[in-house]
Structures are given as structure tokens and as C-alpha cells.
Coordinates of C-alpha atoms in Angstrom, one line a residue:
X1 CA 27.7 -26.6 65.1
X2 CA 27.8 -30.3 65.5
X3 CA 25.2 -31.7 68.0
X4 CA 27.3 -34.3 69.9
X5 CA 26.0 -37.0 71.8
X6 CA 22.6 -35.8 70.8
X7 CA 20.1 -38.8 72.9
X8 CA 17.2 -38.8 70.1
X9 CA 19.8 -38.7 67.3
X10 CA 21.7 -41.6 68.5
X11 CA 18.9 -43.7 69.5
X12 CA 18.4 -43.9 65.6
X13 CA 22.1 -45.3 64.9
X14 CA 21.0 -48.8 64.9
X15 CA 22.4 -52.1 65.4
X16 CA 21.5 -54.0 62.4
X17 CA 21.8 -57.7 63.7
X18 CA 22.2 -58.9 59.9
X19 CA 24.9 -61.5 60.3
X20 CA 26.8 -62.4 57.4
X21 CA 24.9 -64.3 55.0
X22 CA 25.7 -68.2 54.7
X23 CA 24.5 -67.8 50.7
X24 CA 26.6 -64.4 50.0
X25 CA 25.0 -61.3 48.8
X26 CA 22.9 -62.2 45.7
X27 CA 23.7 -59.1 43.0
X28 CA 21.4 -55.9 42.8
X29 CA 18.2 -57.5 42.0
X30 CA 15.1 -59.6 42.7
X31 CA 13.4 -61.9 40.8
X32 CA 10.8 -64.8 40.7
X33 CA 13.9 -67.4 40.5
X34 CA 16.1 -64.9 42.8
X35 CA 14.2 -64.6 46.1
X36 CA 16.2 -63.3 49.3
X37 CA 15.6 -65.6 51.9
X38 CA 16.9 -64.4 55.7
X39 CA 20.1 -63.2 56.4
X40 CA 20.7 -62.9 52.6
X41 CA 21.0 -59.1 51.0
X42 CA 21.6 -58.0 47.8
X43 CA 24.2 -54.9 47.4
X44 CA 23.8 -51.9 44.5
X45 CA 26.2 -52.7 42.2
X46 CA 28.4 -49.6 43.3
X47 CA 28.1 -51.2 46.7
X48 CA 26.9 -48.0 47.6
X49 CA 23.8 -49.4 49.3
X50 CA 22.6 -53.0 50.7
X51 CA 19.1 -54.1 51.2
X52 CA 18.4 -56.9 53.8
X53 CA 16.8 -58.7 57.0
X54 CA 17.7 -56.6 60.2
X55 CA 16.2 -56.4 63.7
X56 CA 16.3 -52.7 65.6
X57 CA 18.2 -52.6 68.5
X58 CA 16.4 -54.0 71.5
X59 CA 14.2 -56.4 69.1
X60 CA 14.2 -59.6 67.8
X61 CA 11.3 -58.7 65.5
X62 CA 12.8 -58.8 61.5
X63 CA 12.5 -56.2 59.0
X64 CA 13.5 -55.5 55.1
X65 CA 15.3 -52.3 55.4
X66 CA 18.2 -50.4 53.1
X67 CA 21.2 -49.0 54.4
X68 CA 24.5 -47.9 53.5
X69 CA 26.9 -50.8 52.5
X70 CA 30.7 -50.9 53.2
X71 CA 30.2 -49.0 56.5
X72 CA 32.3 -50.6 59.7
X73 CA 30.3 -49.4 62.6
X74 CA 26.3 -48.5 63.0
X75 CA 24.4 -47.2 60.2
X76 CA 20.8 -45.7 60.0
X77 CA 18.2 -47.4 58.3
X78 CA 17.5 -45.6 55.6
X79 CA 13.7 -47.3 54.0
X80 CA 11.6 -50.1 55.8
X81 CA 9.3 -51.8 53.9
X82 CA 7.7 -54.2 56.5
X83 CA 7.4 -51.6 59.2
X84 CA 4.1 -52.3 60.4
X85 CA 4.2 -56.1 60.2
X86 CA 7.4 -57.2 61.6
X87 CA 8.6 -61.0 61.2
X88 CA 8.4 -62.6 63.9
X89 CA 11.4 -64.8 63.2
X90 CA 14.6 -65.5 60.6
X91 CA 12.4 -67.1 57.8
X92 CA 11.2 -64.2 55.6
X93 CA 11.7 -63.5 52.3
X94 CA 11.1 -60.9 49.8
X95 CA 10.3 -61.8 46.2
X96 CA 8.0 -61.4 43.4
X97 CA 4.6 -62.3 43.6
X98 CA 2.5 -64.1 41.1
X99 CA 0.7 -60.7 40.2
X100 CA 4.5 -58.8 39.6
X101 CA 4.4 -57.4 42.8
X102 CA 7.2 -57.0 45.4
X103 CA 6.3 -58.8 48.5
X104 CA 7.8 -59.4 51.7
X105 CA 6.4 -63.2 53.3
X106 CA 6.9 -65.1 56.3
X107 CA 7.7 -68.7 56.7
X108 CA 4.0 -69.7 56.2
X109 CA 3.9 -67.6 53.1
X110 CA 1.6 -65.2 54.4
X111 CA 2.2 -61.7 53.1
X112 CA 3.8 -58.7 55.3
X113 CA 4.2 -55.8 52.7
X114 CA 3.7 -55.4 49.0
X115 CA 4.7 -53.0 46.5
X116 CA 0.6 -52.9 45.7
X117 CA 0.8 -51.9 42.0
X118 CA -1.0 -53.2 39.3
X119 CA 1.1 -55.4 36.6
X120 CA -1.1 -58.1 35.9
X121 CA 1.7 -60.7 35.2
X122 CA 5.0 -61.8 37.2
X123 CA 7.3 -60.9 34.8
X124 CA 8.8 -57.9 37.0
X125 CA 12.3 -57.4 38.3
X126 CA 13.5 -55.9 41.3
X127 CA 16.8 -53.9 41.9
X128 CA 18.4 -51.7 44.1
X129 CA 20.2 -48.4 42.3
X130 CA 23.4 -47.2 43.5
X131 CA 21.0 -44.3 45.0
X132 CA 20.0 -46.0 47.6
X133 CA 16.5 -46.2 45.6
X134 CA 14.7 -49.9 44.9
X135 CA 12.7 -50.2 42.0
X136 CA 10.4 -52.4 40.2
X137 CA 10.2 -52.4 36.7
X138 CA 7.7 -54.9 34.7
X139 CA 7.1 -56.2 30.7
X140 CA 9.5 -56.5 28.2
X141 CA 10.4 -53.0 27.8
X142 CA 11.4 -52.6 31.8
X143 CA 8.5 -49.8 32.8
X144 CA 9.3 -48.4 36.0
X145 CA 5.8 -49.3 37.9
X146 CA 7.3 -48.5 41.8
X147 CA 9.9 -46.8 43.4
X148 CA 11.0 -46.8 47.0
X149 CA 11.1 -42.8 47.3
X150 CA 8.1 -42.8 46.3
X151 CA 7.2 -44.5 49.6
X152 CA 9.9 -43.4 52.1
X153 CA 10.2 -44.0 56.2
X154 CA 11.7 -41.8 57.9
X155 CA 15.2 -40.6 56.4
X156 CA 15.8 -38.2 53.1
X157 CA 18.6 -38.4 51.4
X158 CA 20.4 -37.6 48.3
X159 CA 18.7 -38.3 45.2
X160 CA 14.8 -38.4 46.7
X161 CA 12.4 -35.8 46.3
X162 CA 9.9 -34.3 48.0
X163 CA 6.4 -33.5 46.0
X164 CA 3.6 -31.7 47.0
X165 CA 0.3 -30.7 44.6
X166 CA -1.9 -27.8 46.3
X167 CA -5.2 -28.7 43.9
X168 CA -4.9 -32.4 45.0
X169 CA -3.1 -32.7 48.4
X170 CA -1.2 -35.6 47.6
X171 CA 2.4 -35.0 48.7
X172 CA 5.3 -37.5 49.8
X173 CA 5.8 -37.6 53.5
X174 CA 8.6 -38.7 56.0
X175 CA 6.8 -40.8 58.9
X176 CA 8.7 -41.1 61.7
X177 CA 9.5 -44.3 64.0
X178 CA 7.3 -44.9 66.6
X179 CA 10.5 -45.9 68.9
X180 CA 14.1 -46.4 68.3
X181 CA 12.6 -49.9 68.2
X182 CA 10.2 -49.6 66.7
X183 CA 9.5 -48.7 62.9
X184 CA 6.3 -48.7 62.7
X185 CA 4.5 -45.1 61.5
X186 CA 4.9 -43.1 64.7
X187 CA 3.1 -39.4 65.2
X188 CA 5.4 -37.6 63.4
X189 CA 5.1 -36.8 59.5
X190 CA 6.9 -34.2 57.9
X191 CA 7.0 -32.7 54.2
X192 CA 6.0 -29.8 51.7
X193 CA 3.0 -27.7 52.7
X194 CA 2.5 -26.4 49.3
X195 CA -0.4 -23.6 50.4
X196 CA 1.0 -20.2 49.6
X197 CA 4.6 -20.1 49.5
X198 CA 5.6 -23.1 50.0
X199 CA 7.4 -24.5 53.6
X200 CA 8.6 -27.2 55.2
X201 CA 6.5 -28.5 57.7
X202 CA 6.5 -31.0 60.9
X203 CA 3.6 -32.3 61.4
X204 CA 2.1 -34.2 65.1
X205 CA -0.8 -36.4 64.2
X206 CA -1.5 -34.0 61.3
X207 CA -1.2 -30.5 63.4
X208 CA 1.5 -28.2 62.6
X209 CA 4.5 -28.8 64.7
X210 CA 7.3 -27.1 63.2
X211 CA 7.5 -25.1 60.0
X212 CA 10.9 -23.7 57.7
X213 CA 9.5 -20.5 56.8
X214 CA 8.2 -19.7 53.1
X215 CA 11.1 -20.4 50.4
X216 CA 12.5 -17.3 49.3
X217 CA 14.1 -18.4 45.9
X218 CA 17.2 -19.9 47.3
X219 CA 16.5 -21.1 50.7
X220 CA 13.7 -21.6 53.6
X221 CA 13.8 -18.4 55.1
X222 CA 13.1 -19.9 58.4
X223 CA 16.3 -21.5 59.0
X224 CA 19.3 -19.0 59.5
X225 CA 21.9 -21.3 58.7
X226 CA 20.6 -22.7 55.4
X227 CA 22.0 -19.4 53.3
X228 CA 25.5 -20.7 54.6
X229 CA 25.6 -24.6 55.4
X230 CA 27.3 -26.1 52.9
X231 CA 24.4 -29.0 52.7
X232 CA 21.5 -27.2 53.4
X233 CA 22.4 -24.8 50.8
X234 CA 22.4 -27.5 48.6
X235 CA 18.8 -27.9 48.3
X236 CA 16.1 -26.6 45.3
X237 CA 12.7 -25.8 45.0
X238 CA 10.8 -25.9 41.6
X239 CA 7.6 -25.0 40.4
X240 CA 6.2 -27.2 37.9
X241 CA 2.9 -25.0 36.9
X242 CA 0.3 -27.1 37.8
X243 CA -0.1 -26.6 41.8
X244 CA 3.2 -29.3 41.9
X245 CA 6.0 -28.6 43.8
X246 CA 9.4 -30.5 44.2
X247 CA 11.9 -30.0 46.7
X248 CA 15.5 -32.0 45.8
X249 CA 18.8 -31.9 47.2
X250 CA 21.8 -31.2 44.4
X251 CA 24.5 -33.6 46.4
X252 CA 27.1 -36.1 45.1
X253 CA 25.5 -39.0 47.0
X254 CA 29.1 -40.1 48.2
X255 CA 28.8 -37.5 51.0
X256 CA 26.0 -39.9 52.8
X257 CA 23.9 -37.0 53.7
X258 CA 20.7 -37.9 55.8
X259 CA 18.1 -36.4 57.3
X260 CA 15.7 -38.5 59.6
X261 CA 12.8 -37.2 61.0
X262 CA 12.7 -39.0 64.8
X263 CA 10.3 -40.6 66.5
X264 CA 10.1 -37.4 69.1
X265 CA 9.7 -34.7 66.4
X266 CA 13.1 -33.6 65.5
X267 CA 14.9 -33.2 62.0
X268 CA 18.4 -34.1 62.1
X269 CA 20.6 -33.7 59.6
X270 CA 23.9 -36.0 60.3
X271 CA 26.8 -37.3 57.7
X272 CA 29.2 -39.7 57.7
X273 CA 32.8 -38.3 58.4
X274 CA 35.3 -40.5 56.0
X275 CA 38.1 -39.3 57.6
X276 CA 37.1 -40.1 61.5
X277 CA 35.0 -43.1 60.5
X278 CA 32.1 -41.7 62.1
X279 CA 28.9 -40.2 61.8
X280 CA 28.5 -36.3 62.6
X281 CA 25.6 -34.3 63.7
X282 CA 25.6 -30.9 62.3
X283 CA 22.1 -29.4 62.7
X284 CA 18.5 -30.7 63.7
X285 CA 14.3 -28.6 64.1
X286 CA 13.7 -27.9 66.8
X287 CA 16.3 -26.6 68.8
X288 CA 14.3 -23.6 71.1
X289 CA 11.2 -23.8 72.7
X290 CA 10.5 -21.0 70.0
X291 CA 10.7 -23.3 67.3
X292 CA 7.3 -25.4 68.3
X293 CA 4.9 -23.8 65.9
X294 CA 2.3 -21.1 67.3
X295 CA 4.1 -21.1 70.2
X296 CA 2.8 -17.4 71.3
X297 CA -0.8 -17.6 69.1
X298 CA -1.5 -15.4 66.7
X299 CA 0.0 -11.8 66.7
X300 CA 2.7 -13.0 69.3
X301 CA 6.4 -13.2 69.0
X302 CA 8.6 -15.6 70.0
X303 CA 12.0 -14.7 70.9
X304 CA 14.2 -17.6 72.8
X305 CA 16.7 -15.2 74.4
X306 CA 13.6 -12.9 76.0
X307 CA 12.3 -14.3 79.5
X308 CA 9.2 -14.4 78.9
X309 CA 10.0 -15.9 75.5
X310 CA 6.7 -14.5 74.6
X311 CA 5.0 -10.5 73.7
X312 CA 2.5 -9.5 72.2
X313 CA 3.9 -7.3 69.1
X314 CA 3.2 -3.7 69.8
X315 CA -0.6 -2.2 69.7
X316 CA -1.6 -6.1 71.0
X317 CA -2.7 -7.4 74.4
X318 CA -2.7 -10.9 75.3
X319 CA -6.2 -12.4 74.6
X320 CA -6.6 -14.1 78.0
X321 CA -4.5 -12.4 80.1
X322 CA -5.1 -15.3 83.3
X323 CA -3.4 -17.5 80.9
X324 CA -0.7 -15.1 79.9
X325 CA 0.6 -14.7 83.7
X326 CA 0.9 -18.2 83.7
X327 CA 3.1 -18.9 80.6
X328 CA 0.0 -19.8 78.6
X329 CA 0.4 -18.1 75.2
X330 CA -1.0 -20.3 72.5
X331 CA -4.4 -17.8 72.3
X332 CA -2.3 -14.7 71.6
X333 CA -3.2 -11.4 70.9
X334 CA -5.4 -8.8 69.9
X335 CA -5.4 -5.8 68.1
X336 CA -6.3 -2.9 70.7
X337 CA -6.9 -0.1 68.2
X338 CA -9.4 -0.5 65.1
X339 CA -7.7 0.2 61.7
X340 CA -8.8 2.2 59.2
X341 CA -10.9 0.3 57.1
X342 CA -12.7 -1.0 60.0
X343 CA -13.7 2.1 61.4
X344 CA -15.0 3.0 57.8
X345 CA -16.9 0.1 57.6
X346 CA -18.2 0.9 61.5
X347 CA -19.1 4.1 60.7
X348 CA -16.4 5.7 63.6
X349 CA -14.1 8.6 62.7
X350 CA -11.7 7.8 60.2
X351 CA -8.6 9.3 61.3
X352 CA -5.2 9.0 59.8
X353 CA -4.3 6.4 57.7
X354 CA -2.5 3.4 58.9
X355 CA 1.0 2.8 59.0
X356 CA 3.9 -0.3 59.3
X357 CA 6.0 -1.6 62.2
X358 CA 9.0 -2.7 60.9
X359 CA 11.1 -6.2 62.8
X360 CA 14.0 -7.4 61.9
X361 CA 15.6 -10.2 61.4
X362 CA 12.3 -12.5 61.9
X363 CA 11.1 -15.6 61.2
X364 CA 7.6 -14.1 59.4
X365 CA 4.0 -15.5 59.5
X366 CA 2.9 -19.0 58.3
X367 CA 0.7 -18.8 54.9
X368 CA 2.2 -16.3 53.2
X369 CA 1.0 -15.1 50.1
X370 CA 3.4 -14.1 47.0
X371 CA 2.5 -11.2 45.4
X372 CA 3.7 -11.3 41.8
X373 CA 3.0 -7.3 40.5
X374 CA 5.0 -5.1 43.1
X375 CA 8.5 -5.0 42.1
X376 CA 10.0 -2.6 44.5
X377 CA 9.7 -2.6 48.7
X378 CA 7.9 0.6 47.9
X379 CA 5.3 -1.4 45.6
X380 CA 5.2 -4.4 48.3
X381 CA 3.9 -1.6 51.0
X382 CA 1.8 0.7 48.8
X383 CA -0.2 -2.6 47.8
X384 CA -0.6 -3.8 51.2
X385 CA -1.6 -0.4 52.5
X386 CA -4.8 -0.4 50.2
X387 CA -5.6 -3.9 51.1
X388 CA -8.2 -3.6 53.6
X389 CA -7.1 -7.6 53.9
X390 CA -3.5 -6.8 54.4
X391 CA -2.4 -7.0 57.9
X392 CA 1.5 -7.4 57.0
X393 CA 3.8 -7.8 54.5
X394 CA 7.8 -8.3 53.8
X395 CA 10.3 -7.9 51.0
X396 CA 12.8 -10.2 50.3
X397 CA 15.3 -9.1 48.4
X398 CA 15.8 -11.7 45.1
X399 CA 12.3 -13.3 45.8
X400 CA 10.3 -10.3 46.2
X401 CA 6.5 -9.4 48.2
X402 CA 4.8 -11.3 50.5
X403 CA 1.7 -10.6 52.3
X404 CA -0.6 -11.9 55.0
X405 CA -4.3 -11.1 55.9
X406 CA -5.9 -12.8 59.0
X407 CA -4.0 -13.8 62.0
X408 CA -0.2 -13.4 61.8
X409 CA 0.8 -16.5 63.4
X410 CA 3.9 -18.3 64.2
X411 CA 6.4 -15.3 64.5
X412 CA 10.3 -15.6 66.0
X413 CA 12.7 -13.3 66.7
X414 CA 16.1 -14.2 65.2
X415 CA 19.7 -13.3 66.5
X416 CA 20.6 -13.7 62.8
X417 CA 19.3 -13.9 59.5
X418 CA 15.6 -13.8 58.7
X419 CA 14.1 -10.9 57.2
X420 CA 12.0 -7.6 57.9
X421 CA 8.3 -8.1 58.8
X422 CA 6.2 -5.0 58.9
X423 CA 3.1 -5.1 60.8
X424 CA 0.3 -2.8 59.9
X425 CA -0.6 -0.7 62.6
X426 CA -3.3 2.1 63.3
X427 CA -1.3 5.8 62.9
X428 CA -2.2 6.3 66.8
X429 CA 0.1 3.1 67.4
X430 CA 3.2 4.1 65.7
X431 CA 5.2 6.1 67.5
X432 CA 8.3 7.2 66.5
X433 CA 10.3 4.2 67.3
X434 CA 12.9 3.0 65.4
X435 CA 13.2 -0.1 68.0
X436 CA 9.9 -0.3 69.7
X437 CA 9.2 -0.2 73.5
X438 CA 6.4 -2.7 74.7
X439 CA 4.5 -3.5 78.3
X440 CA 4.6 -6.1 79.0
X441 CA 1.7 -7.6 81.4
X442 CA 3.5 -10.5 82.5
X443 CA 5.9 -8.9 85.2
X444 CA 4.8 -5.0 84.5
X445 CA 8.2 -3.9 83.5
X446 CA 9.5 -2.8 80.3
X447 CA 11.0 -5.4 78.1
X448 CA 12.9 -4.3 74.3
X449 CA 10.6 -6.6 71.7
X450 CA 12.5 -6.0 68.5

């Protein structure tokens, strides 16, 4: 469903001010001898992409930037490299350095960015690829030393890669805008989380903002329309053994796919439309209130078509009920009756052994763990059953079990798609509910949860 005139996603369709250049657009590449001085811009030799002088719209400030070339009407910036020290006026220039660096300088020859490798010697080249992607390559033998996507703003596109390590942390992030204009790093990052199963996260000044849901083999199970959108659908996951993990999309890059992470939080996904001559906006994170991570705390459920959006799942009351009357729900909920390994290990009477809660269609828990050995839903259960850690766990069919102990947090009901979470449950709590019944202590009336 397109977005239309969506405010945030517009805001980022800037005006580049890059007037024609007097000195015409100087080939695909940078060198000691072949410096680009403001308004020149050199063009990849597809002329798929240009890189340039531009000023964002309501600024005279000047930035390098790369965007798509042979466009008619507003394009999006796609990579800035002076973002945090803007040009004051039209006499920059980027160029090599005597080190073999690329470096963008003002008219006194002071410097505003650099590629901040180490060459040793100036005998580098610069050149932008017909995937949008600038490179520098040094010595004899031309050794990529720097690559733009390594070092992206805040748009993805075809051909870049995400990559996350879980033993080092290191991981490439999108940084949003600070304003439309302004493209400075803003309080929005976004990337792999590569702890567990892996998910895409948004994150606000390094807090989890929005998350996709744990990749299940083919897609982010967190976003119903990725198993069917033809460009979401597009994208791959891989494991390279080590703790590394790279996300990539498989897309002709003639489709001019982006995805820019704004400067208020969102992820919009928008592409240009050859036939109207126009860029379309066909999906963007968030789009409920629901989708703000831990939105109801931990053992809470979000569902965006409920009112109260939030419930505690069943055999949980809100933590601090004050604050759940008043639409505070970020402290969640608590258990209200002991399972069975903790009344073993308090020395209370055992009872019948726990059971599941089965939900449907749900966006399931952050930090999931994969279990590799259960190769059946049967398995998946029976080896979360006698986990005394195990507090839930789901099977999804192709990828197979996953499991969480601690606090289940960030859980949303969907109208579509999803999975089954089951949610383990002293036998006293269970019921015989195929769709269970909760309280709920908000507006004392009975309200369906799943």
C-alpha cells in the first residue's frame, strides 16, 4: 500500500541546488591531477549515479553527496561525506591528499572529511561504480583500501550490505539526518542486532526503538508483508561462521530501490516509478503505536486494533497497576502463579506440571534463541518444558525452534502473518481455552486477547 504524501518521507526528496557545471562532468574518477572543484561532479560510467556539491533544501551550507543521475525531478541523497562539517560556501573540493586519502577541503584548504585510511603514498584513485558505490583504490595493483558502504548515511540500497559480528560488535549502521536540512548524524541508527537470531533493529540514541522480528530463513518474521512484497522479499541473510552476519538485497539496481532511515525514526522503503516519472512510497517502520519497541513491558501484548492497545497475556497482572489505568505500560507484567520449577526450588507443593498458551499470528519476543536439536514442533515443546529457563518457545515451519528464558518482551498481535508463540504457563492457568478470555484491569470488562 503506497504511503502518499507521507510528511517525513518527503521532507527527504531534496532539492539538490547543484547547477550545471561550467567545466562539464569530469568522468568516474578522482585523482591528484583530477580534483572536483564546486559545482563540478563526476557521473559512473553507466550514468547510473553522480557524485557532487549540493546544498539541502532550506540551506546554503554545501555538501559532497551521491545521488541518482539522469533523474528529471528530486532525488534523495543517497551518501554524504561531509555531513558533519558543511562548506560554508561554493569553493570546496574533493581530491586526493598527499597521504592517498580522499578528502573533502574548503577554499582555505582546510580539511572537512577524509577517507582516514592508511596508504602511505598519494598514488590512489578515486571512482564512483555504477552501484552507486565510491571507492578508493591505492599502489600499482589498484587494492581496494575504502569503500563508501562501508561508511553509509542514511539510505540502503541495492548492492550494500549490512554486517554485524556478535564476538566483536562492530556492525555497519544507517545514521539518520538530524533534519531534512540537516545531514549531520541525527539520533536515529539502525542495523543488524546480531545477538540470538538475528533482527533488524532501530535504534534512539542507542536504545531499542523498533525491531523486525528474528529472521526465520527467508524473511524477518516481524514484518507481515515481507513473505509477499516483491522487494522486501528480495532480501538475504547469511551466516558466515564466525559470529558475522550479512544482510544484502538480491535487486537489479535499475529498480532504484531505497530505503532511508529519517531523521524522526521511520524506515521508508520508496522507488522510483519509470513509467509516472516519480518516486513511490510503498512501505515504512513504524506504522502503529504497537510497533515502538517494548511498548507494553515485558510479558505484555501489543495489539493496535485493541483499545487499550495493551494486556497483560493471561496468568499476568500489570506490574504497577496506577500506571496501567493511565496508559503507562512500559513496566509490564508479572507472573501471578509460581511455575513448577520454582515451587521445587521453594520447597511449595509441586503440583501438576506446567503447560503452553498458544497466540497466533504474533510478532514473538526480542532475543530469541535458535535451538538447533529439536526437529519437530513436538521436540521444540518437549525441550522447552524441561527447561526450568524456558518461559516460551515457537516453531517456525522451514527455520525451525526458538526459545526464550527471562522476560518475554516486545510482543504484537498481528491481523496477518506472524507465527504461534506459546507461553508457558502454571497447569492452574490453562484453562481449556482455545482463544483465551483475559481481565482486564484497565476498564473491568472482558476484552478477547488472542
Amino acid at each position: 500500500m503506497a504511503l502518499g504524501n507521507c510528511e517525513v518521507a518527503v521532507a527527504l526528496l531534496l532539492f539538490l541546488s547543484c547547477s550545471s557545471s561550467v567545466y562539464g562532468d569530469a568522468g568516474d574518477t578522482i585523482t591528484t591531477s583530477q580534483p572536483i572543484k564546486d559545482p563540478e561532479a563526476i557521473v559512473s560510467a553507466g550514468n547510473q549515479f553522480k557524485l557532487g556539491f549540493f546544498s539541502p533544501v532550506n540551506s546554503t551550507y554545501r555538501y559532497v553527496g551521491i545521488w541518482y543521475s539522469n533523474i528529471s525531478v528530486a532525488t534523495p541523497v543517497l551518501w554524504v561525506a561531509n555531513r558533519n562539517n558543511p562548506i560554508n560556501d561554493s569553493s570546496g573540493m574533493m581530491t586526493i591528499s598527499e597521504d592517498g586519502n580522499l578528502v573533502v577541503l574548503n577554499g582555505q584548504g582546510e580539511v572537512r572529511w577524509s577517507s582516514n585510511v592508511s596508504i602511505g603514498f598519494n598514488q590512489s584513485t578515486a571512482q564512483l561504480t555504477d552501484d552507486g558505490n565510491l571507492v578508493l583504490k591505492a599502489g600499482q595493483n589498484g587494492n581496494l583500501v575504502w569503500q563508501s558502504f562501508q561508511q553509509p548515511t542514511d539510505t540502503y540500497f541495492s548492492k550494500m550490505r549490512f554486517i554485524a559480528n556478535a564476538r566483536t560488535g562492530n556492525k555497519t549502521l544507517l545514521t539518520s539526518w538530524r533534519s531534512s536540512s540537516d545531514p549531520s548524524v541525527g539520533n536515529f541508527s539502525a542495523g543488524i542486532n546480531p545477538l540470538g537470531i538475528p533482527e533488524f533493529f532501530i535504534w534512539y540514541n542507542g536504545l531499542p526503538f523498533w525491531r523486525s522480528g528474528p529472521w526465520g530463513g527467508q524473511h524477518f518474521i516481524g514484518i507481515p508483508r515481507m513473505s509477499t512484497s516483491v522487494y522486501l522479499r528480495g532480501f538475504t541473510l547469511q551466516d558466515q561462521g564466525d559470529g558475522t552476519f550479512i544482510l544484502s538485497l538480491v535487486l537489479d539496481p535499475a529498480y532504484r530501490l531505497t530505503y532511508v532511515l529519517t531523521s524522526r525514526g521511520k524506515l521508508t522503503e520508496q522507488y522510483w516509478d519509470y513509467g509516472k516519472q516519480g518516486w513511490e512510497y510503498t512501505w515504512e517502520a513504524q506504522s502503529t503505536e504497537c510497533d515502538i519497541y517494548g511498548k507494553c513491558g515485558p510479558f505484555g501484548s501489543c495489539d493496535a486494533q485493541n483499545s487499550p492497545i495493551c494486556t497483560c497475556l493471561k496468568g499476568f497482572v500489570p506490574k504497577n497497576q496506577d500506571e496501567w489505568n493511565k496508559g503507562i505500560w512500559t513496566s509490564g507484567c508479572v507472573r501471578m502463579t509460581s511455575l513448577q520449577c520454582d515451587r521445587i526450588q521453594k520447597g511449595s507443593e509441586v503440583g501438576k506440571e506446567d503447560g503452553f498458551m498458544k497466540l497466533e499470528m504474533m510478532k514473538v519476543p526480542t532475543f530469541a534463541e535458535y535451538w538447533s536439536n529439536p526437529s519437530s514442533e513436538q521436540e521444540c515443546k518437549d525441550e522447552c518444558l524441561k527447561n526450568c529457563s524456558c518461559v516460551a518457545y515457537s516453531y517456525y515451519n522451514g527455520f525451525g525452534c526458538m526459545a526464550w528464558t527471562g522476560n518475554l518482551i516486545d510482543i504484537q498481535k498481528f491481523s496477518e502473518a506472524g507465527t504461534d508463540l506459546n507461553i508457558r504457563l502454571a497447569y492452574t492457568e490453562l484453562g481449556n481455552y482455545s482463544n483465551f478470555i483475559q481481565f482486564s484491569f484497565t476498564n473491568f470488562s472482558f476484552v478477547r486477547c488472542a
